[in-house]
PDB file of C-alpha atoms in Angstrom:
ATOM      1  CA  MET E   1     205.735 -36.320 -10.319  1.00  0.00           C
ATOM      2  CA  GLN E   2     205.244 -40.023 -11.016  1.00  0.00           C
ATOM      3  CA  ASP E   3     208.382 -42.135 -11.080  1.00  0.00           C
ATOM      4  CA  LEU E   4     207.963 -43.392 -14.644  1.00  0.00           C
ATOM      5  CA  LYS E   5     210.485 -43.742 -17.425  1.00  0.00           C
ATOM      6  CA  ALA E   6     209.798 -41.960 -20.687  1.00  0.00           C
ATOM      7  CA  GLN E   7     211.142 -42.206 -24.218  1.00  0.00           C
ATOM      8  CA  LEU E   8     211.062 -39.295 -26.667  1.00  0.00           C
ATOM      9  CA  GLN E   9     211.716 -39.465 -30.394  1.00  0.00           C
ATOM     10  CA  PHE E  10     212.332 -36.216 -32.258  1.00  0.00           C
ATOM     11  CA  LEU E  11     210.174 -36.399 -35.375  1.00  0.00           C
ATOM     12  CA  GLY E  12     211.139 -32.903 -36.524  1.00  0.00           C
ATOM     13  CA  THR E  13     213.777 -30.475 -35.260  1.00  0.00           C
ATOM     14  CA  GLY E  14     213.520 -27.597 -37.739  1.00  0.00           C
ATOM     15  CA  THR E  15     211.994 -24.142 -37.747  1.00  0.00           C
ATOM     16  CA  SER E  16     208.682 -23.165 -39.330  1.00  0.00           C
ATOM     17  CA  GLN E  17     210.297 -23.360 -42.794  1.00  0.00           C
ATOM     18  CA  GLY E  18     212.170 -26.584 -42.118  1.00  0.00           C
ATOM     19  CA  VAL E  19     215.708 -27.270 -43.314  1.00  0.00           C
ATOM     20  CA  PRO E  20     216.577 -27.152 -46.158  1.00  0.00           C
ATOM     21  CA  ILE E  21     214.622 -23.982 -46.882  1.00  0.00           C
ATOM     22  CA  ILE E  22     213.002 -23.691 -50.298  1.00  0.00           C
ATOM     23  CA  ALA E  23     215.379 -22.124 -52.846  1.00  0.00           C
ATOM     24  CA  CYS E  24     218.224 -21.705 -50.343  1.00  0.00           C
ATOM     25  CA  ASN E  25     221.717 -22.603 -51.531  1.00  0.00           C
ATOM     26  CA  CYS E  26     223.590 -22.151 -48.248  1.00  0.00           C
ATOM     27  CA  PRO E  27     226.001 -24.932 -47.138  1.00  0.00           C
ATOM     28  CA  VAL E  28     223.580 -26.260 -44.491  1.00  0.00           C
ATOM     29  CA  CYS E  29     220.596 -26.404 -46.841  1.00  0.00           C
ATOM     30  CA  GLN E  30     222.808 -28.142 -49.419  1.00  0.00           C
ATOM     31  CA  SER E  31     224.353 -30.526 -46.860  1.00  0.00           C
ATOM     32  CA  SER E  32     224.340 -34.250 -47.616  1.00  0.00           C
ATOM     33  CA  ASP E  33     224.284 -35.106 -43.872  1.00  0.00           C
ATOM     34  CA  ALA E  34     220.886 -36.589 -43.021  1.00  0.00           C
ATOM     35  CA  ARG E  35     221.045 -34.860 -39.634  1.00  0.00           C
ATOM     36  CA  ASP E  36     220.839 -31.502 -41.435  1.00  0.00           C
ATOM     37  CA  LYS E  37     217.470 -32.438 -42.973  1.00  0.00           C
ATOM     38  CA  ARG E  38     214.978 -31.025 -40.476  1.00  0.00           C
ATOM     39  CA  LEU E  39     211.197 -31.347 -40.646  1.00  0.00           C
ATOM     40  CA  ARG E  40     208.968 -29.018 -38.641  1.00  0.00           C
ATOM     41  CA  SER E  41     209.292 -29.517 -34.874  1.00  0.00           C
ATOM     42  CA  SER E  42     207.373 -32.396 -33.316  1.00  0.00           C
ATOM     43  CA  ALA E  43     208.080 -35.280 -30.939  1.00  0.00           C
ATOM     44  CA  LEU E  44     206.654 -38.712 -30.159  1.00  0.00           C
ATOM     45  CA  VAL E  45     206.661 -39.697 -26.483  1.00  0.00           C
ATOM     46  CA  SER E  46     206.247 -43.233 -25.151  1.00  0.00           C
ATOM     47  CA  TYR E  47     205.156 -42.946 -21.539  1.00  0.00           C
ATOM     48  CA  ALA E  48     203.463 -45.508 -19.280  1.00  0.00           C
ATOM     49  CA  GLY E  49     202.416 -47.505 -22.323  1.00  0.00           C
ATOM     50  CA  LEU E  50     200.899 -44.500 -24.098  1.00  0.00           C
ATOM     51  CA  ASN E  51     201.875 -43.086 -27.502  1.00  0.00           C
ATOM     52  CA  ILE E  52     201.760 -39.297 -27.150  1.00  0.00           C
ATOM     53  CA  LEU E  53     202.447 -36.852 -29.973  1.00  0.00           C
ATOM     54  CA  ILE E  54     203.587 -33.299 -29.238  1.00  0.00           C
ATOM     55  CA  ASP E  55     202.385 -31.028 -32.060  1.00  0.00           C
ATOM     56  CA  ALA E  56     201.152 -32.035 -35.508  1.00  0.00           C
ATOM     57  CA  GLY E  57     202.602 -29.659 -38.069  1.00  0.00           C
ATOM     58  CA  PRO E  58     202.554 -29.736 -41.885  1.00  0.00           C
ATOM     59  CA  ASP E  59     204.967 -32.704 -41.908  1.00  0.00           C
ATOM     60  CA  PHE E  60     202.678 -34.875 -39.743  1.00  0.00           C
ATOM     61  CA  ARG E  61     201.945 -37.428 -42.471  1.00  0.00           C
ATOM     62  CA  GLN E  62     205.606 -37.871 -43.408  1.00  0.00           C
ATOM     63  CA  GLN E  63     206.622 -38.100 -39.745  1.00  0.00           C
ATOM     64  CA  MET E  64     204.009 -40.766 -38.952  1.00  0.00           C
ATOM     65  CA  LEU E  65     205.148 -42.852 -41.916  1.00  0.00           C
ATOM     66  CA  SER E  66     208.850 -42.463 -41.113  1.00  0.00           C
ATOM     67  CA  ALA E  67     208.355 -43.449 -37.464  1.00  0.00           C
ATOM     68  CA  LYS E  68     205.920 -46.243 -38.454  1.00  0.00           C
ATOM     69  CA  VAL E  69     203.252 -44.897 -36.085  1.00  0.00           C
ATOM     70  CA  GLU E  70     200.034 -46.933 -36.211  1.00  0.00           C
ATOM     71  CA  HIS E  71     198.337 -45.610 -33.067  1.00  0.00           C
ATOM     72  CA  LEU E  72     198.229 -42.429 -31.004  1.00  0.00           C
ATOM     73  CA  ASP E  73     196.665 -42.130 -27.560  1.00  0.00           C
ATOM     74  CA  ALA E  74     196.828 -38.332 -27.475  1.00  0.00           C
ATOM     75  CA  ILE E  75     198.134 -35.233 -29.240  1.00  0.00           C
ATOM     76  CA  LEU E  76     199.395 -32.411 -27.015  1.00  0.00           C
ATOM     77  CA  LEU E  77     199.586 -29.004 -28.677  1.00  0.00           C
ATOM     78  CA  THR E  78     202.062 -26.378 -27.512  1.00  0.00           C
ATOM     79  CA  HIS E  79     200.437 -23.402 -29.272  1.00  0.00           C
ATOM     80  CA  ASN E  80     198.393 -22.477 -32.319  1.00  0.00           C
ATOM     81  CA  HIS E  81     200.950 -21.663 -35.027  1.00  0.00           C
ATOM     82  CA  LYS E  82     200.539 -23.474 -38.314  1.00  0.00           C
ATOM     83  CA  ASP E  83     203.913 -25.217 -38.152  1.00  0.00           C
ATOM     84  CA  HIS E  84     202.600 -26.993 -35.038  1.00  0.00           C
ATOM     85  CA  THR E  85     198.956 -27.616 -36.005  1.00  0.00           C
ATOM     86  CA  GLY E  86     198.926 -27.738 -39.812  1.00  0.00           C
ATOM     87  CA  GLY E  87     198.802 -31.530 -40.099  1.00  0.00           C
ATOM     88  CA  LEU E  88     195.799 -32.247 -37.897  1.00  0.00           C
ATOM     89  CA  ASP E  89     193.537 -33.080 -40.827  1.00  0.00           C
ATOM     90  CA  ASP E  90     195.677 -36.142 -41.508  1.00  0.00           C
ATOM     91  CA  VAL E  91     194.601 -37.851 -38.293  1.00  0.00           C
ATOM     92  CA  ARG E  92     191.736 -39.150 -40.451  1.00  0.00           C
ATOM     93  CA  ALA E  93     193.877 -42.192 -41.195  1.00  0.00           C
ATOM     94  CA  LEU E  94     194.146 -43.002 -37.485  1.00  0.00           C
ATOM     95  CA  ASN E  95     190.396 -42.444 -37.021  1.00  0.00           C
ATOM     96  CA  TYR E  96     189.865 -45.160 -39.599  1.00  0.00           C
ATOM     97  CA  VAL E  97     192.406 -47.605 -38.166  1.00  0.00           C
ATOM     98  CA  ASP E  98     191.693 -47.112 -34.450  1.00  0.00           C
ATOM     99  CA  ARG E  99     187.963 -46.439 -34.877  1.00  0.00           C
ATOM    100  CA  LYS E 100     188.332 -43.739 -32.220  1.00  0.00           C
ATOM    101  CA  ALA E 101     188.300 -39.968 -32.147  1.00  0.00           C
ATOM    102  CA  ILE E 102     191.819 -38.567 -31.690  1.00  0.00           C
ATOM    103  CA  LYS E 103     192.250 -36.968 -28.278  1.00  0.00           C
ATOM    104  CA  ILE E 104     193.748 -33.492 -28.568  1.00  0.00           C
ATOM    105  CA  TYR E 105     194.879 -31.568 -25.480  1.00  0.00           C
ATOM    106  CA  CYS E 106     195.221 -27.796 -25.849  1.00  0.00           C
ATOM    107  CA  GLU E 107     194.512 -24.439 -24.268  1.00  0.00           C
ATOM    108  CA  GLU E 108     191.392 -22.347 -24.943  1.00  0.00           C
ATOM    109  CA  GLY E 109     193.253 -19.955 -27.249  1.00  0.00           C
ATOM    110  CA  VAL E 110     194.510 -22.848 -29.377  1.00  0.00           C
ATOM    111  CA  LEU E 111     190.990 -24.283 -29.635  1.00  0.00           C
ATOM    112  CA  LYS E 112     189.731 -20.927 -30.903  1.00  0.00           C
ATOM    113  CA  THR E 113     192.247 -21.066 -33.757  1.00  0.00           C
ATOM    114  CA  LEU E 114     191.404 -24.705 -34.553  1.00  0.00           C
ATOM    115  CA  LYS E 115     187.737 -23.770 -34.884  1.00  0.00           C
ATOM    116  CA  GLN E 116     188.678 -21.085 -37.399  1.00  0.00           C
ATOM    117  CA  GLU E 117     191.179 -23.101 -39.440  1.00  0.00           C
ATOM    118  CA  TYR E 118     189.346 -26.442 -39.276  1.00  0.00           C
ATOM    119  CA  SER E 119     185.739 -25.271 -39.074  1.00  0.00           C
ATOM    120  CA  TYR E 120     184.597 -28.365 -40.975  1.00  0.00           C
ATOM    121  CA  ALA E 121     185.826 -30.592 -38.100  1.00  0.00           C
ATOM    122  CA  PHE E 122     183.429 -28.896 -35.680  1.00  0.00           C
ATOM    123  CA  GLU E 123     180.258 -28.946 -37.746  1.00  0.00           C
ATOM    124  CA  GLU E 124     177.264 -30.837 -36.393  1.00  0.00           C
ATOM    125  CA  PHE E 125     176.849 -32.773 -39.615  1.00  0.00           C
ATOM    126  CA  LYS E 126     180.311 -33.263 -41.058  1.00  0.00           C
ATOM    127  CA  TYR E 127     181.359 -33.867 -44.599  1.00  0.00           C
ATOM    128  CA  PRO E 128     182.101 -37.608 -44.937  1.00  0.00           C
ATOM    129  CA  GLY E 129     185.742 -38.237 -44.133  1.00  0.00           C
ATOM    130  CA  ALA E 130     186.324 -35.143 -41.996  1.00  0.00           C
ATOM    131  CA  PRO E 131     188.699 -35.750 -39.054  1.00  0.00           C
ATOM    132  CA  GLU E 132     187.132 -36.782 -35.768  1.00  0.00           C
ATOM    133  CA  TRP E 133     188.663 -35.165 -32.698  1.00  0.00           C
ATOM    134  CA  GLN E 134     187.882 -35.078 -29.009  1.00  0.00           C
ATOM    135  CA  ILE E 135     189.237 -31.871 -27.508  1.00  0.00           C
ATOM    136  CA  PHE E 136     190.412 -31.736 -23.895  1.00  0.00           C
ATOM    137  CA  LEU E 137     190.957 -28.206 -22.626  1.00  0.00           C
ATOM    138  CA  ILE E 138     193.992 -27.732 -20.402  1.00  0.00           C
ATOM    139  CA  GLU E 139     195.626 -24.870 -18.534  1.00  0.00           C
ATOM    140  CA  ASN E 140     199.079 -24.370 -17.101  1.00  0.00           C
ATOM    141  CA  LYS E 141     198.609 -27.029 -14.470  1.00  0.00           C
ATOM    142  CA  GLU E 142     199.238 -30.756 -14.405  1.00  0.00           C
ATOM    143  CA  PHE E 143     196.620 -33.063 -15.874  1.00  0.00           C
ATOM    144  CA  TYR E 144     196.034 -36.774 -16.318  1.00  0.00           C
ATOM    145  CA  LEU E 145     195.871 -38.976 -19.378  1.00  0.00           C
ATOM    146  CA  SER E 146     193.760 -42.088 -19.046  1.00  0.00           C
ATOM    147  CA  LEU E 147     195.290 -45.526 -19.424  1.00  0.00           C
ATOM    148  CA  GLU E 148     191.854 -47.107 -19.682  1.00  0.00           C
ATOM    149  CA  LYS E 149     190.544 -48.260 -23.041  1.00  0.00           C
ATOM    150  CA  GLU E 150     187.533 -46.245 -24.131  1.00  0.00           C
ATOM    151  CA  GLU E 151     184.332 -48.154 -24.774  1.00  0.00           C
ATOM    152  CA  GLY E 152     182.667 -47.982 -28.141  1.00  0.00           C
ATOM    153  CA  ASP E 153     184.022 -47.935 -31.685  1.00  0.00           C
ATOM    154  CA  LEU E 154     183.850 -45.059 -34.136  1.00  0.00           C
ATOM    155  CA  VAL E 155     181.609 -45.902 -37.100  1.00  0.00           C
ATOM    156  CA  TRP E 156     180.552 -43.871 -40.089  1.00  0.00           C
ATOM    157  CA  VAL E 157     176.821 -43.701 -40.800  1.00  0.00           C
ATOM    158  CA  HIS E 158     176.127 -42.731 -44.411  1.00  0.00           C
ATOM    159  CA  ASP E 159     175.015 -39.113 -44.838  1.00  0.00           C
ATOM    160  CA  LYS E 160     175.006 -38.591 -41.067  1.00  0.00           C
ATOM    161  CA  GLY E 161     178.588 -38.709 -39.873  1.00  0.00           C
ATOM    162  CA  TYR E 162     180.573 -40.448 -37.143  1.00  0.00           C
ATOM    163  CA  PHE E 163     178.928 -42.179 -34.210  1.00  0.00           C
ATOM    164  CA  TYR E 164     180.213 -44.327 -31.381  1.00  0.00           C
ATOM    165  CA  GLN E 165     178.827 -47.830 -31.513  1.00  0.00           C
ATOM    166  CA  MET E 166     178.314 -48.940 -27.942  1.00  0.00           C
ATOM    167  CA  PRO E 167     178.620 -52.555 -26.711  1.00  0.00           C
ATOM    168  CA  ASP E 168     174.822 -52.939 -26.842  1.00  0.00           C
ATOM    169  CA  GLY E 169     174.804 -51.872 -30.503  1.00  0.00           C
ATOM    170  CA  SER E 170     173.335 -48.431 -29.905  1.00  0.00           C
ATOM    171  CA  LEU E 171     174.850 -45.349 -31.526  1.00  0.00           C
ATOM    172  CA  ARG E 172     175.986 -42.214 -29.676  1.00  0.00           C
ATOM    173  CA  GLN E 173     176.835 -38.977 -31.441  1.00  0.00           C
ATOM    174  CA  THR E 174     180.455 -37.968 -31.041  1.00  0.00           C
ATOM    175  CA  MET E 175     179.642 -34.258 -30.910  1.00  0.00           C
ATOM    176  CA  SER E 176     177.985 -34.642 -27.499  1.00  0.00           C
ATOM    177  CA  LYS E 177     181.392 -34.936 -25.802  1.00  0.00           C
ATOM    178  CA  GLN E 178     183.671 -33.322 -28.377  1.00  0.00           C
ATOM    179  CA  ILE E 179     185.012 -30.524 -26.143  1.00  0.00           C
ATOM    180  CA  ILE E 180     185.493 -31.145 -22.421  1.00  0.00           C
ATOM    181  CA  SER E 181     187.779 -30.085 -19.594  1.00  0.00           C
ATOM    182  CA  ALA E 182     190.778 -32.313 -18.912  1.00  0.00           C
ATOM    183  CA  TYR E 183     190.176 -31.546 -15.229  1.00  0.00           C
ATOM    184  CA  ASP E 184     186.617 -32.906 -15.171  1.00  0.00           C
ATOM    185  CA  GLU E 185     186.757 -35.496 -12.370  1.00  0.00           C
ATOM    186  CA  SER E 186     183.869 -37.433 -13.903  1.00  0.00           C
ATOM    187  CA  ILE E 187     186.013 -38.468 -16.899  1.00  0.00           C
ATOM    188  CA  LEU E 188     189.071 -39.556 -14.907  1.00  0.00           C
ATOM    189  CA  PRO E 189     189.631 -43.183 -13.914  1.00  0.00           C
ATOM    190  CA  GLN E 190     189.039 -43.705 -10.209  1.00  0.00           C
ATOM    191  CA  LYS E 191     192.156 -45.836  -9.751  1.00  0.00           C
ATOM    192  CA  SER E 192     195.436 -43.918  -9.699  1.00  0.00           C
ATOM    193  CA  ASN E 193     197.254 -46.668 -11.604  1.00  0.00           C
ATOM    194  CA  ASP E 194     194.835 -46.200 -14.531  1.00  0.00           C
ATOM    195  CA  ARG E 195     196.021 -42.658 -15.250  1.00  0.00           C
ATOM    196  CA  VAL E 196     199.329 -40.928 -15.882  1.00  0.00           C
ATOM    197  CA  LEU E 197     200.299 -37.422 -14.806  1.00  0.00           C
ATOM    198  CA  ILE E 198     201.561 -34.831 -17.308  1.00  0.00           C
ATOM    199  CA  GLN E 199     203.208 -31.635 -16.061  1.00  0.00           C
ATOM    200  CA  THR E 200     202.919 -28.378 -18.017  1.00  0.00           C
ATOM    201  CA  ILE E 201     205.531 -25.625 -18.253  1.00  0.00           C
ATOM    202  CA  ARG E 202     204.466 -22.096 -19.162  1.00  0.00           C
ATOM    203  CA  GLY E 203     206.585 -20.004 -21.481  1.00  0.00           C
ATOM    204  CA  TYR E 204     206.061 -17.176 -23.951  1.00  0.00           C
ATOM    205  CA  HIS E 205     206.605 -17.055 -27.713  1.00  0.00           C
ATOM    206  CA  ASP E 206     207.149 -13.299 -27.762  1.00  0.00           C
ATOM    207  CA  LYS E 207     203.872 -12.410 -25.960  1.00  0.00           C
ATOM    208  CA  MET E 208     201.987 -15.580 -26.934  1.00  0.00           C
ATOM    209  CA  PRO E 209     201.499 -18.132 -24.139  1.00  0.00           C
ATOM    210  CA  VAL E 210     202.980 -21.535 -24.997  1.00  0.00           C
ATOM    211  CA  LEU E 211     203.028 -24.815 -23.091  1.00  0.00           C
ATOM    212  CA  GLY E 212     205.946 -27.160 -22.655  1.00  0.00           C
ATOM    213  CA  TYR E 213     205.445 -30.636 -21.187  1.00  0.00           C
ATOM    214  CA  ARG E 214     207.253 -32.875 -18.723  1.00  0.00           C
ATOM    215  CA  PHE E 215     207.018 -36.677 -18.832  1.00  0.00           C
ATOM    216  CA  GLY E 216     208.853 -38.186 -15.887  1.00  0.00           C
ATOM    217  CA  ASN E 217     212.539 -37.410 -16.437  1.00  0.00           C
ATOM    218  CA  ILE E 218     212.108 -35.728 -19.857  1.00  0.00           C
ATOM    219  CA  ALA E 219     210.859 -32.188 -20.566  1.00  0.00           C
ATOM    220  CA  TYR E 220     210.044 -30.843 -24.028  1.00  0.00           C
ATOM    221  CA  ILE E 221     210.114 -27.084 -24.636  1.00  0.00           C
ATOM    222  CA  THR E 222     209.776 -25.377 -27.998  1.00  0.00           C
ATOM    223  CA  ASP E 223     208.890 -21.952 -29.432  1.00  0.00           C
ATOM    224  CA  MET E 224     209.688 -19.967 -26.316  1.00  0.00           C
ATOM    225  CA  SER E 225     211.612 -16.731 -25.853  1.00  0.00           C
ATOM    226  CA  SER E 226     211.025 -16.464 -22.087  1.00  0.00           C
ATOM    227  CA  ILE E 227     210.096 -18.677 -19.131  1.00  0.00           C
ATOM    228  CA  PRO E 228     208.715 -17.164 -15.906  1.00  0.00           C
ATOM    229  CA  GLU E 229     210.981 -17.711 -12.924  1.00  0.00           C
ATOM    230  CA  GLU E 230     208.389 -19.720 -11.008  1.00  0.00           C
ATOM    231  CA  GLU E 231     208.249 -22.345 -13.782  1.00  0.00           C
ATOM    232  CA  PHE E 232     211.841 -23.503 -13.280  1.00  0.00           C
ATOM    233  CA  ALA E 233     210.854 -25.481 -10.182  1.00  0.00           C
ATOM    234  CA  LYS E 234     209.035 -27.855 -12.575  1.00  0.00           C
ATOM    235  CA  LEU E 235     212.277 -28.534 -14.438  1.00  0.00           C
ATOM    236  CA  GLN E 236     214.377 -29.820 -11.570  1.00  0.00           C
ATOM    237  CA  GLY E 237     215.911 -33.305 -11.605  1.00  0.00           C
ATOM    238  CA  LEU E 238     215.644 -33.903 -15.353  1.00  0.00           C
ATOM    239  CA  GLU E 239     217.633 -36.470 -17.282  1.00  0.00           C
ATOM    240  CA  HIS E 240     216.796 -34.796 -20.605  1.00  0.00           C
ATOM    241  CA  LEU E 241     215.683 -31.263 -21.519  1.00  0.00           C
ATOM    242  CA  SER E 242     214.652 -30.353 -25.068  1.00  0.00           C
ATOM    243  CA  LEU E 243     214.972 -26.627 -25.715  1.00  0.00           C
ATOM    244  CA  ASN E 244     214.424 -24.399 -28.743  1.00  0.00           C
ATOM    245  CA  THR E 245     216.872 -22.019 -30.380  1.00  0.00           C
ATOM    246  CA  VAL E 246     216.821 -20.595 -33.907  1.00  0.00           C
ATOM    247  CA  GLY E 247     220.097 -18.728 -34.230  1.00  0.00           C
ATOM    248  CA  TYR E 248     222.945 -16.770 -32.723  1.00  0.00           C
ATOM    249  CA  LYS E 249     221.219 -13.387 -32.714  1.00  0.00           C
ATOM    250  CA  LYS E 250     218.590 -12.323 -30.184  1.00  0.00           C
ATOM    251  CA  HIS E 251     215.127 -13.178 -31.510  1.00  0.00           C
ATOM    252  CA  HIS E 252     211.768 -11.716 -30.498  1.00  0.00           C
ATOM    253  CA  SER E 253     210.015 -15.089 -30.176  1.00  0.00           C
ATOM    254  CA  HIS E 254     212.722 -17.761 -29.748  1.00  0.00           C
ATOM    255  CA  PHE E 255     215.715 -18.274 -27.512  1.00  0.00           C
ATOM    256  CA  SER E 256     219.029 -17.269 -29.030  1.00  0.00           C
ATOM    257  CA  LEU E 257     221.834 -19.771 -28.589  1.00  0.00           C
ATOM    258  CA  ASP E 258     223.275 -17.720 -25.737  1.00  0.00           C
ATOM    259  CA  GLU E 259     219.895 -17.669 -23.968  1.00  0.00           C
ATOM    260  CA  ALA E 260     219.377 -21.402 -24.518  1.00  0.00           C
ATOM    261  CA  LEU E 261     222.776 -22.165 -23.016  1.00  0.00           C
ATOM    262  CA  SER E 262     221.973 -19.996 -19.995  1.00  0.00           C
ATOM    263  CA  ILE E 263     218.756 -21.959 -19.431  1.00  0.00           C
ATOM    264  CA  ALA E 264     220.596 -25.265 -19.892  1.00  0.00           C
ATOM    265  CA  ASP E 265     223.035 -24.141 -17.205  1.00  0.00           C
ATOM    266  CA  LYS E 266     220.212 -23.065 -14.890  1.00  0.00           C
ATOM    267  CA  VAL E 267     218.114 -26.226 -15.261  1.00  0.00           C
ATOM    268  CA  ALA E 268     221.185 -28.475 -15.121  1.00  0.00           C
ATOM    269  CA  ALA E 269     219.576 -31.502 -16.740  1.00  0.00           C
ATOM    270  CA  LYS E 270     222.062 -34.276 -17.459  1.00  0.00           C
ATOM    271  CA  HIS E 271     221.466 -33.755 -21.210  1.00  0.00           C
ATOM    272  CA  THR E 272     220.081 -30.730 -23.063  1.00  0.00           C
ATOM    273  CA  TRP E 273     218.975 -31.187 -26.663  1.00  0.00           C
ATOM    274  CA  LEU E 274     218.533 -28.156 -28.920  1.00  0.00           C
ATOM    275  CA  THR E 275     215.622 -28.214 -31.351  1.00  0.00           C
ATOM    276  CA  HIS E 276     213.665 -25.878 -33.667  1.00  0.00           C
ATOM    277  CA  LEU E 277     217.024 -25.215 -35.324  1.00  0.00           C
ATOM    278  CA  SER E 278     217.466 -23.003 -38.393  1.00  0.00           C
ATOM    279  CA  HIS E 279     220.067 -22.997 -41.156  1.00  0.00           C
ATOM    280  CA  ALA E 280     221.818 -20.148 -39.274  1.00  0.00           C
ATOM    281  CA  PHE E 281     223.739 -22.836 -37.398  1.00  0.00           C
ATOM    282  CA  PRO E 282     226.493 -24.834 -39.122  1.00  0.00           C
ATOM    283  CA  SER E 283     226.182 -28.455 -40.208  1.00  0.00           C
ATOM    284  CA  TYR E 284     225.596 -31.021 -37.494  1.00  0.00           C
ATOM    285  CA  ASP E 285     229.141 -32.147 -36.661  1.00  0.00           C
ATOM    286  CA  SER E 286     230.513 -28.597 -36.617  1.00  0.00           C
ATOM    287  CA  PHE E 287     227.650 -27.356 -34.453  1.00  0.00           C
ATOM    288  CA  ALA E 288     228.037 -30.261 -32.019  1.00  0.00           C
ATOM    289  CA  GLU E 289     231.744 -29.470 -31.598  1.00  0.00           C
ATOM    290  CA  GLU E 290     230.976 -25.780 -31.142  1.00  0.00           C
ATOM    291  CA  LEU E 291     228.497 -26.592 -28.364  1.00  0.00           C
ATOM    292  CA  LYS E 292     231.041 -28.769 -26.555  1.00  0.00           C
ATOM    293  CA  ALA E 293     233.551 -25.907 -26.620  1.00  0.00           C
ATOM    294  CA  LEU E 294     230.993 -23.363 -25.422  1.00  0.00           C
ATOM    295  CA  CYS E 295     229.883 -25.582 -22.535  1.00  0.00           C
ATOM    296  CA  LEU E 296     233.503 -26.078 -21.488  1.00  0.00           C
ATOM    297  CA  GLU E 297     234.199 -22.350 -21.742  1.00  0.00           C
ATOM    298  CA  ARG E 298     231.103 -21.427 -19.724  1.00  0.00           C
ATOM    299  CA  ASN E 299     231.466 -24.323 -17.298  1.00  0.00           C
ATOM    300  CA  ILE E 300     227.999 -25.669 -18.123  1.00  0.00           C
ATOM    301  CA  ALA E 301     227.497 -29.041 -16.442  1.00  0.00           C
ATOM    302  CA  SER E 302     224.675 -30.154 -18.749  1.00  0.00           C
ATOM    303  CA  GLU E 303     225.799 -32.002 -21.873  1.00  0.00           C
ATOM    304  CA  VAL E 304     224.362 -29.806 -24.645  1.00  0.00           C
ATOM    305  CA  ALA E 305     223.996 -31.146 -28.181  1.00  0.00           C
ATOM    306  CA  PRO E 306     221.840 -30.498 -31.244  1.00  0.00           C
ATOM    307  CA  ALA E 307     218.920 -32.865 -31.689  1.00  0.00           C
ATOM    308  CA  TYR E 308     218.149 -34.314 -35.109  1.00  0.00           C
ATOM    309  CA  ASP E 309     215.165 -35.937 -36.760  1.00  0.00           C
ATOM    310  CA  GLY E 310     214.838 -39.543 -35.601  1.00  0.00           C
ATOM    311  CA  LEU E 311     216.927 -39.145 -32.452  1.00  0.00           C
ATOM    312  CA  ILE E 312     215.554 -41.214 -29.538  1.00  0.00           C
ATOM    313  CA  ILE E 313     216.262 -40.296 -25.922  1.00  0.00           C
ATOM    314  CA  ARG E 314     215.312 -42.266 -22.814  1.00  0.00           C
TER     315      ARG E 314
END
């Protein structure tokens, strides 16, 4: 693991329905505390000079505007559910500004779903204005992101689609390299200081495989209900752990609060931040106090607190 400092901003900390939930009149959904207003779960990571987005759900546009994001170097997807991929069409704005295809890192199963839900983004001759992506296939093993600036600008050719305009003025079709392996040595910079290492953490969302990610001293985990024992070695020595929980009761595809606290105790990061929170938990201040009492009662060394939209950790 590279000795690099990371910063993570929670762009959304709510469940698939967000908080408040449509038509719900419970005290949390009616709360005036801004920390109880939760968009769908997503995070922006600043790492080694790169802007990295984890998941792009239906609130992607609002989250980019709120965080004043003008550039992304990569989007890392955890899994294929709509509350984590439903905003990918809106990267069109960044295609236009950056004149680059957006780099998306995901597993094979996630790509299969993207091809079904965004078939128009994979057509040979795209409808003008369709999003331009470059897909990097990953597995549950560490991979590198490039720090090098890619040559060539993305240009739209009328009635033909996007091309890369090379330094000599020639045009190269983007489709020729749209889907590639993140482990292809030919695409990696030769110098180690021109690339940054990302660690993956395998977990399961019920029976669905999901990836969490580690960036230096920060790990981000969401939408998991179990983590294989062998994966915990990847979570040692953390300053910050982000972990999902949706409620007090046992859930088939998410950690309950009791399970999340057990993992926080096991990992023993200095700080554990709970995300993907539902309206089953009380308002922010009450929940924060409850977590302090539970950690004291269970002798949990990690400082556990609820995350909220806009929170920045370093």
